[in-house]
């Protein structure tokens, strides 16, 4: 999907005579795609306001925007690795969650489908939302959500499949299985052993499987959880953590989804700076930033004595964070905390 605005930017660059100048071309692309960063931040701040039941004003609103726009994970992913689609993906996912909270599963599915066309791993946040509808017996809403998402993905991929089916399937399905276990991953424990083929060919299945398991563990204990609930963003953060935990090669921007959902969940609480169990909300974006910086550091290291301990240590920290977060989400909100406003249609 990011090819659509990128093509338009390329046309503008061509008319300006900037196509052959890498610096001018890069400046134009980043300037154009910064619009999606602002849209993403606006959607995130809007979610916080709905969860708190009040609008943010003054310095509070400015700081809230800063949390998302100035995220180190975002800047490293976009500027350092060229993943200009990151803010577009998260904007579409947050928009999909709002639409589902507003009782519009078909529209939510369309936005989820568009998000998956920008980045295939955008299917991960669809897992808890779909399972939530199934757990509540809302089969019709689930079918609208899954059906519209599938239709959008199919329509988006159809031109590529018709033009070059071999390379399309290779890039989407078979390419990843040929990549070895890399740095930053807890799977380094089996690298060089007869079991190395497991993460090499099936790490995505482990990521998705753990996302399903984590979602079911929380949903079974929380019959009160709804798409408009505050803790739904905590559940999205929980499932997002499965990617940097179980991916066979961890890149710094793999922490971005967890950072975004965790920050919305944390700042959406009535008193985000309160001590106690609510402080775990702050731990999610904080550890996501630490994980981003450590992973970025070990990317440039050639010494296995640095890459191996970093990957294992980060895996242990993420596992502990997921366990603590799941425990927090399984407990209901304490009495006296106001319920969030329903999502806007």
CSV table of C-alpha atoms in Angstrom, one decimal:
chain,number,residue,atom,x,y,z
A,1,UNK,CA,0.0,0.0,0.0
A,2,UNK,CA,2.9,2.4,0.7
A,3,UNK,CA,3.7,2.1,-3.0
A,4,UNK,CA,0.7,4.3,-3.8
A,5,UNK,CA,1.9,7.5,-2.1
A,6,UNK,CA,5.5,6.6,-2.9
A,7,UNK,CA,4.6,6.5,-6.6
A,8,UNK,CA,3.0,9.9,-6.3
A,9,UNK,CA,6.1,11.3,-4.6
A,10,UNK,CA,8.3,9.8,-7.3
A,11,UNK,CA,6.2,11.6,-9.9
A,12,UNK,CA,6.6,14.9,-8.1
A,13,UNK,CA,10.4,14.3,-7.7
A,14,UNK,CA,10.6,13.5,-11.5
A,15,UNK,CA,8.8,16.8,-12.4
A,16,UNK,CA,11.1,18.7,-10.1
A,17,UNK,CA,14.2,17.0,-11.6
A,18,UNK,CA,15.2,15.5,-8.2
A,19,UNK,CA,15.1,11.8,-9.1
A,20,UNK,CA,18.9,11.6,-9.6
A,21,UNK,CA,19.7,13.4,-6.4
A,22,UNK,CA,19.5,10.9,-3.5
A,23,UNK,CA,19.4,13.6,-0.8
A,24,UNK,CA,16.6,15.6,-2.4
A,25,UNK,CA,14.7,12.5,-3.2
A,26,UNK,CA,15.0,11.2,0.4
A,27,UNK,CA,14.0,14.6,1.8
A,28,UNK,CA,10.9,14.6,-0.4
A,29,UNK,CA,9.9,11.1,0.6
A,30,UNK,CA,10.4,11.6,4.3
A,31,UNK,CA,8.5,14.9,4.2
A,32,UNK,CA,5.5,13.3,2.4
A,33,UNK,CA,5.4,10.3,4.7
A,34,UNK,CA,5.7,12.4,7.8
A,35,UNK,CA,2.0,13.1,7.3
A,36,UNK,CA,1.3,9.5,8.4
A,37,UNK,CA,3.3,10.1,11.5
A,38,UNK,CA,1.0,13.0,12.4
A,39,UNK,CA,-2.1,10.9,11.6
A,40,UNK,CA,-0.8,8.1,13.7
A,41,UNK,CA,-0.1,10.4,16.7
A,42,UNK,CA,-3.5,12.0,16.3
A,43,UNK,CA,-5.2,8.7,16.3
A,44,UNK,CA,-3.2,7.6,19.4
A,45,UNK,CA,-3.9,10.8,21.3
A,46,UNK,CA,-7.6,10.5,20.4
A,47,UNK,CA,-7.6,6.9,21.8
A,48,UNK,CA,-6.1,8.2,25.0
A,49,UNK,CA,-8.8,10.9,25.3
A,50,UNK,CA,-11.5,8.4,24.8
A,51,UNK,CA,-10.1,6.0,27.4
A,52,UNK,CA,-9.7,8.8,30.0
A,53,UNK,CA,-13.1,10.3,29.2
A,54,UNK,CA,-11.6,13.8,28.8
A,55,UNK,CA,-9.7,15.8,26.3
A,56,UNK,CA,-6.1,16.6,26.8
A,57,UNK,CA,-5.2,20.3,26.8
A,58,UNK,CA,-2.2,22.5,26.9
A,59,UNK,CA,1.2,20.9,27.8
A,60,UNK,CA,-0.4,17.5,28.5
A,61,UNK,CA,-1.6,17.3,24.9
A,62,UNK,CA,1.7,18.4,23.5
A,63,UNK,CA,3.6,15.9,25.6
A,64,UNK,CA,1.2,13.1,24.5
A,65,UNK,CA,1.9,13.9,20.9
A,66,UNK,CA,5.6,13.9,21.7
A,67,UNK,CA,5.5,10.4,23.1
A,68,UNK,CA,4.4,9.1,19.7
A,69,UNK,CA,6.1,11.5,17.2
A,70,UNK,CA,9.4,11.5,19.0
A,71,UNK,CA,9.6,7.7,19.6
A,72,UNK,CA,13.2,6.5,19.2
A,73,UNK,CA,11.8,3.2,17.8
A,74,UNK,CA,10.0,5.1,15.1
A,75,UNK,CA,12.9,7.3,14.1
A,76,UNK,CA,15.3,4.4,14.0
A,77,UNK,CA,12.9,2.3,11.9
A,78,UNK,CA,12.1,5.1,9.4
A,79,UNK,CA,15.4,6.9,9.2
A,80,UNK,CA,17.8,4.1,10.0
A,81,UNK,CA,16.2,1.2,8.1
A,82,UNK,CA,14.0,3.0,5.6
A,83,UNK,CA,10.7,1.5,6.8
A,84,UNK,CA,8.6,4.5,5.9
A,85,UNK,CA,5.5,2.3,6.1
A,86,UNK,CA,5.7,2.0,10.0
A,87,UNK,CA,3.5,5.0,10.9
A,88,UNK,CA,1.1,4.3,8.1
A,89,UNK,CA,0.6,0.7,9.5
A,90,UNK,CA,0.0,1.8,13.1
A,91,UNK,CA,-2.3,4.6,12.0
A,92,UNK,CA,-4.5,2.1,10.1
A,93,UNK,CA,-4.5,-0.4,13.0
A,94,UNK,CA,-5.5,2.2,15.5
A,95,UNK,CA,-8.2,3.4,13.2
A,96,UNK,CA,-9.4,-0.2,12.8
A,97,UNK,CA,-9.6,-0.6,16.6
A,98,UNK,CA,-11.6,2.6,16.9
A,99,UNK,CA,-14.0,1.5,14.2
A,100,UNK,CA,-14.5,-1.9,15.9
A,101,UNK,CA,-15.1,-0.2,19.3
A,102,UNK,CA,-17.7,1.9,17.5
A,103,UNK,CA,-19.6,-1.2,16.4
A,104,UNK,CA,-18.4,-1.2,12.8
A,105,UNK,CA,-16.6,-4.5,12.2
A,106,UNK,CA,-16.8,-4.2,8.4
A,107,UNK,CA,-15.0,-0.9,8.4
A,108,UNK,CA,-12.5,-2.2,11.0
A,109,UNK,CA,-11.7,-5.1,8.7
A,110,UNK,CA,-11.1,-2.8,5.8
A,111,UNK,CA,-8.6,-0.8,7.8
A,112,UNK,CA,-6.9,-4.0,9.1
A,113,UNK,CA,-6.7,-5.3,5.5
A,114,UNK,CA,-5.1,-2.0,4.4
A,115,UNK,CA,-2.6,-2.2,7.3
A,116,UNK,CA,-1.7,-5.8,6.3
A,117,UNK,CA,-1.0,-4.5,2.7
A,118,UNK,CA,1.5,-2.1,4.2
A,119,UNK,CA,3.1,-4.7,6.5
A,120,UNK,CA,2.1,-8.3,6.6
A,121,UNK,CA,2.8,-8.5,10.4
A,122,UNK,CA,-0.1,-6.2,10.9
A,123,UNK,CA,-2.1,-9.4,11.1
A,124,UNK,CA,-0.8,-9.8,14.6
A,125,UNK,CA,-3.2,-7.2,16.3
A,126,UNK,CA,-6.1,-8.7,14.3
A,127,UNK,CA,-5.7,-11.9,16.4
A,128,UNK,CA,-6.9,-10.6,19.8
A,129,UNK,CA,-9.7,-8.5,18.2
A,130,UNK,CA,-11.0,-11.5,16.3
A,131,UNK,CA,-10.8,-13.8,19.2
A,132,UNK,CA,-12.6,-11.3,21.4
A,133,UNK,CA,-15.5,-11.3,19.0
A,134,UNK,CA,-15.6,-15.1,19.0
A,135,UNK,CA,-15.3,-15.3,22.8
A,136,UNK,CA,-18.4,-13.0,23.1
A,137,UNK,CA,-20.3,-15.1,20.6
A,138,UNK,CA,-20.5,-12.3,18.0
A,139,UNK,CA,-20.1,-14.5,15.0
A,140,UNK,CA,-21.7,-12.0,12.5
A,141,UNK,CA,-19.3,-9.2,13.6
A,142,UNK,CA,-16.4,-11.6,13.4
A,143,UNK,CA,-17.3,-12.7,9.8
A,144,UNK,CA,-17.6,-9.0,8.8
A,145,UNK,CA,-14.2,-8.3,10.3
A,146,UNK,CA,-12.4,-11.3,8.9
A,147,UNK,CA,-14.2,-11.2,5.6
A,148,UNK,CA,-13.6,-7.5,4.8
A,149,UNK,CA,-9.9,-7.8,5.9
A,150,UNK,CA,-9.4,-10.8,3.7
A,151,UNK,CA,-11.1,-9.1,0.7
A,152,UNK,CA,-8.9,-6.1,1.0
A,153,UNK,CA,-5.8,-8.1,1.2
A,154,UNK,CA,-6.9,-10.2,-1.8
A,155,UNK,CA,-7.7,-7.2,-3.9
A,156,UNK,CA,-4.4,-5.6,-3.0
A,157,UNK,CA,-2.3,-8.6,-3.9
A,158,UNK,CA,-4.2,-9.6,-7.0
A,159,UNK,CA,-2.4,-7.3,-9.5
A,160,UNK,CA,1.0,-8.6,-8.2
A,161,UNK,CA,-0.1,-12.3,-8.3
A,162,UNK,CA,-1.3,-11.8,-11.9
A,163,UNK,CA,1.8,-10.0,-13.0
A,164,UNK,CA,4.4,-12.2,-11.3
A,165,UNK,CA,3.0,-15.0,-9.1
A,166,UNK,CA,6.4,-16.7,-8.5
A,167,UNK,CA,8.2,-13.6,-7.1
A,168,UNK,CA,5.1,-12.5,-5.2
A,169,UNK,CA,4.8,-15.8,-3.4
A,170,UNK,CA,8.5,-15.9,-2.8
A,171,UNK,CA,8.6,-12.5,-1.2
A,172,UNK,CA,5.5,-13.1,1.0
A,173,UNK,CA,5.9,-16.8,1.9
A,174,UNK,CA,9.0,-18.7,1.0
A,175,UNK,CA,11.7,-16.0,1.3
A,176,UNK,CA,11.7,-15.9,5.1
A,177,UNK,CA,12.3,-19.6,5.4
A,178,UNK,CA,15.6,-19.3,3.7
A,179,UNK,CA,17.0,-16.8,6.2
A,180,UNK,CA,19.1,-18.2,9.1
A,181,UNK,CA,18.7,-17.5,12.8
A,182,UNK,CA,20.2,-14.0,13.4
A,183,UNK,CA,21.2,-11.7,16.2
A,184,UNK,CA,18.9,-10.3,19.0
A,185,UNK,CA,16.9,-13.5,19.1
A,186,UNK,CA,16.4,-16.0,21.9
A,187,UNK,CA,16.4,-18.7,19.2
A,188,UNK,CA,20.2,-18.3,19.2
A,189,UNK,CA,20.1,-21.0,21.9
A,190,UNK,CA,19.4,-23.6,19.1
A,191,UNK,CA,21.6,-22.0,16.4
A,192,UNK,CA,24.1,-24.6,15.1
A,193,UNK,CA,22.2,-27.5,16.5
A,194,UNK,CA,20.0,-30.1,14.7
A,195,UNK,CA,16.9,-28.0,15.9
A,196,UNK,CA,17.9,-24.8,14.1
A,197,UNK,CA,15.5,-25.6,11.3
A,198,UNK,CA,12.6,-25.1,13.7
A,199,UNK,CA,12.9,-21.3,14.0
A,200,UNK,CA,14.4,-20.9,10.6
A,201,UNK,CA,11.2,-22.2,8.9
A,202,UNK,CA,8.5,-21.7,11.5
A,203,UNK,CA,9.3,-18.7,13.7
A,204,UNK,CA,6.3,-16.8,12.4
A,205,UNK,CA,4.1,-19.7,13.4
A,206,UNK,CA,5.5,-19.5,16.9
A,207,UNK,CA,4.9,-15.7,17.0
A,208,UNK,CA,1.3,-16.1,15.8
A,209,UNK,CA,0.7,-19.1,18.1
A,210,UNK,CA,1.9,-17.3,21.2
A,211,UNK,CA,-0.3,-14.4,20.2
A,212,UNK,CA,-3.3,-16.7,20.1
A,213,UNK,CA,-2.4,-18.3,23.4
A,214,UNK,CA,-1.7,-15.0,25.2
A,215,UNK,CA,-5.0,-13.6,23.9
A,216,UNK,CA,-7.0,-16.6,25.1
A,217,UNK,CA,-5.4,-16.6,28.5
A,218,UNK,CA,-6.5,-13.0,29.0
A,219,UNK,CA,-9.9,-13.3,27.4
A,220,UNK,CA,-10.9,-16.3,29.4
A,221,UNK,CA,-10.3,-14.5,32.7
A,222,UNK,CA,-11.9,-11.2,31.5
A,223,UNK,CA,-15.5,-11.7,30.3
A,224,UNK,CA,-15.9,-7.9,30.8
A,225,UNK,CA,-13.4,-7.0,28.1
A,226,UNK,CA,-14.8,-5.2,25.1
A,227,UNK,CA,-13.3,-3.5,22.0
A,228,UNK,CA,-13.9,-0.2,23.7
A,229,UNK,CA,-12.2,-1.2,27.0
A,230,UNK,CA,-9.1,0.4,28.2
A,231,UNK,CA,-7.3,-2.9,28.6
A,232,UNK,CA,-7.8,-3.9,25.0
A,233,UNK,CA,-4.7,-1.8,24.2
A,234,UNK,CA,-2.8,-3.7,26.9
A,235,UNK,CA,-3.9,-6.9,25.2
A,236,UNK,CA,-2.7,-5.5,21.9
A,237,UNK,CA,0.7,-4.7,23.5
A,238,UNK,CA,0.9,-8.2,24.9
A,239,UNK,CA,0.4,-9.8,21.6
A,240,UNK,CA,2.8,-7.3,19.9
A,241,UNK,CA,5.6,-8.4,22.3
A,242,UNK,CA,5.5,-11.9,20.8
A,243,UNK,CA,7.3,-10.6,17.7
A,244,UNK,CA,10.6,-9.4,19.3
A,245,UNK,CA,10.4,-12.4,21.7
A,246,UNK,CA,10.1,-15.2,19.1
A,247,UNK,CA,11.3,-13.8,15.8
A,248,UNK,CA,14.4,-15.6,14.6
A,249,UNK,CA,16.1,-12.3,13.8
A,250,UNK,CA,15.1,-9.3,15.8
A,251,UNK,CA,15.3,-5.8,14.3
A,252,UNK,CA,15.0,-2.6,16.3
A,253,UNK,CA,11.7,-1.6,14.7
A,254,UNK,CA,10.1,-4.9,15.8
A,255,UNK,CA,9.4,-3.2,19.2
A,256,UNK,CA,7.4,-0.3,17.6
A,257,UNK,CA,3.9,-1.9,17.8
A,258,UNK,CA,4.4,-2.8,21.5
A,259,UNK,CA,5.6,0.7,22.2
A,260,UNK,CA,2.6,2.3,20.6
A,261,UNK,CA,-0.1,0.1,22.1
A,262,UNK,CA,1.7,0.1,25.5
A,263,UNK,CA,1.9,3.9,25.5
A,264,UNK,CA,-1.8,4.3,24.6
A,265,UNK,CA,-2.7,1.8,27.4
A,266,UNK,CA,-0.5,3.5,29.9
A,267,UNK,CA,-1.4,7.1,29.2
A,268,UNK,CA,-5.1,6.2,28.9
A,269,UNK,CA,-5.2,5.3,32.6
A,270,UNK,CA,-6.8,7.9,35.0
A,271,UNK,CA,-3.5,8.3,36.8
A,272,UNK,CA,-0.7,6.9,34.7
A,273,UNK,CA,2.0,8.0,37.1
A,274,UNK,CA,0.5,6.2,40.1
A,275,UNK,CA,2.7,3.7,41.8
A,276,UNK,CA,1.7,0.1,42.1
A,277,UNK,CA,0.3,-2.3,39.5
A,278,UNK,CA,-0.6,0.5,37.1
A,279,UNK,CA,3.0,1.4,36.7
A,280,UNK,CA,3.4,-1.8,34.6
A,281,UNK,CA,1.8,0.3,31.8
A,282,UNK,CA,4.9,2.5,31.7
A,283,UNK,CA,7.2,-0.6,31.7
A,284,UNK,CA,5.9,-1.6,28.2
A,285,UNK,CA,7.0,1.4,26.2
A,286,UNK,CA,10.1,1.8,28.4
A,287,UNK,CA,11.3,-1.7,27.8
A,288,UNK,CA,10.4,-1.4,24.1
A,289,UNK,CA,12.7,1.6,23.8
A,290,UNK,CA,15.5,-0.2,25.7
A,291,UNK,CA,15.1,-3.2,23.5
A,292,UNK,CA,15.2,-1.0,20.4
A,293,UNK,CA,18.5,0.7,21.5
A,294,UNK,CA,20.1,-2.6,22.6
A,295,UNK,CA,19.2,-4.3,19.4
A,296,UNK,CA,20.4,-1.4,17.3
A,297,UNK,CA,23.7,-1.6,19.2
A,298,UNK,CA,24.2,-5.3,18.7
A,299,UNK,CA,23.4,-4.9,15.0
A,300,UNK,CA,26.8,-3.3,14.5
A,301,UNK,CA,28.6,-5.8,16.7
A,302,UNK,CA,30.5,-8.6,15.0
A,303,UNK,CA,31.6,-10.2,18.3
A,304,UNK,CA,29.3,-13.2,19.2
A,305,UNK,CA,30.1,-12.5,22.8
A,306,UNK,CA,28.0,-9.4,22.5
A,307,UNK,CA,25.2,-10.6,20.2
A,308,UNK,CA,24.5,-13.8,22.0
A,309,UNK,CA,24.1,-12.5,25.6
A,310,UNK,CA,22.1,-9.5,24.4
A,311,UNK,CA,19.6,-11.7,22.5
A,312,UNK,CA,19.2,-14.1,25.4
A,313,UNK,CA,18.9,-11.4,28.0
A,314,UNK,CA,16.4,-9.4,26.0
A,315,UNK,CA,14.4,-12.6,25.5
A,316,UNK,CA,14.2,-13.3,29.2
A,317,UNK,CA,13.2,-9.7,29.9
A,318,UNK,CA,10.4,-9.8,27.3
A,319,UNK,CA,9.2,-13.1,28.7
A,320,UNK,CA,9.0,-11.7,32.2
A,321,UNK,CA,7.3,-8.6,30.9
A,322,UNK,CA,4.7,-10.6,29.1
A,323,UNK,CA,4.0,-12.8,32.1
A,324,UNK,CA,3.6,-9.7,34.3
A,325,UNK,CA,1.4,-7.9,31.7
A,326,UNK,CA,-0.8,-11.0,31.2
A,327,UNK,CA,-1.3,-11.2,35.0
A,328,UNK,CA,-2.2,-7.6,35.2
A,329,UNK,CA,-4.7,-7.9,32.3
A,330,UNK,CA,-6.3,-11.0,33.8
A,331,UNK,CA,-7.4,-9.0,36.8
A,332,UNK,CA,-10.4,-6.7,36.5
A,333,UNK,CA,-10.1,-2.9,36.9
A,334,UNK,CA,-10.5,-1.8,40.5
A,335,UNK,CA,-13.9,-0.2,41.5
A,336,UNK,CA,-13.9,3.5,41.4
A,337,UNK,CA,-12.1,3.8,38.1
A,338,UNK,CA,-14.4,5.3,35.5
A,339,UNK,CA,-15.2,3.2,32.5
A,340,UNK,CA,-13.8,4.5,29.2
A,341,UNK,CA,-16.1,6.2,26.7
A,342,UNK,CA,-17.2,4.1,23.8
A,343,UNK,CA,-15.3,4.5,20.6
A,344,UNK,CA,-16.5,7.1,18.1
A,345,UNK,CA,-18.3,5.6,15.1
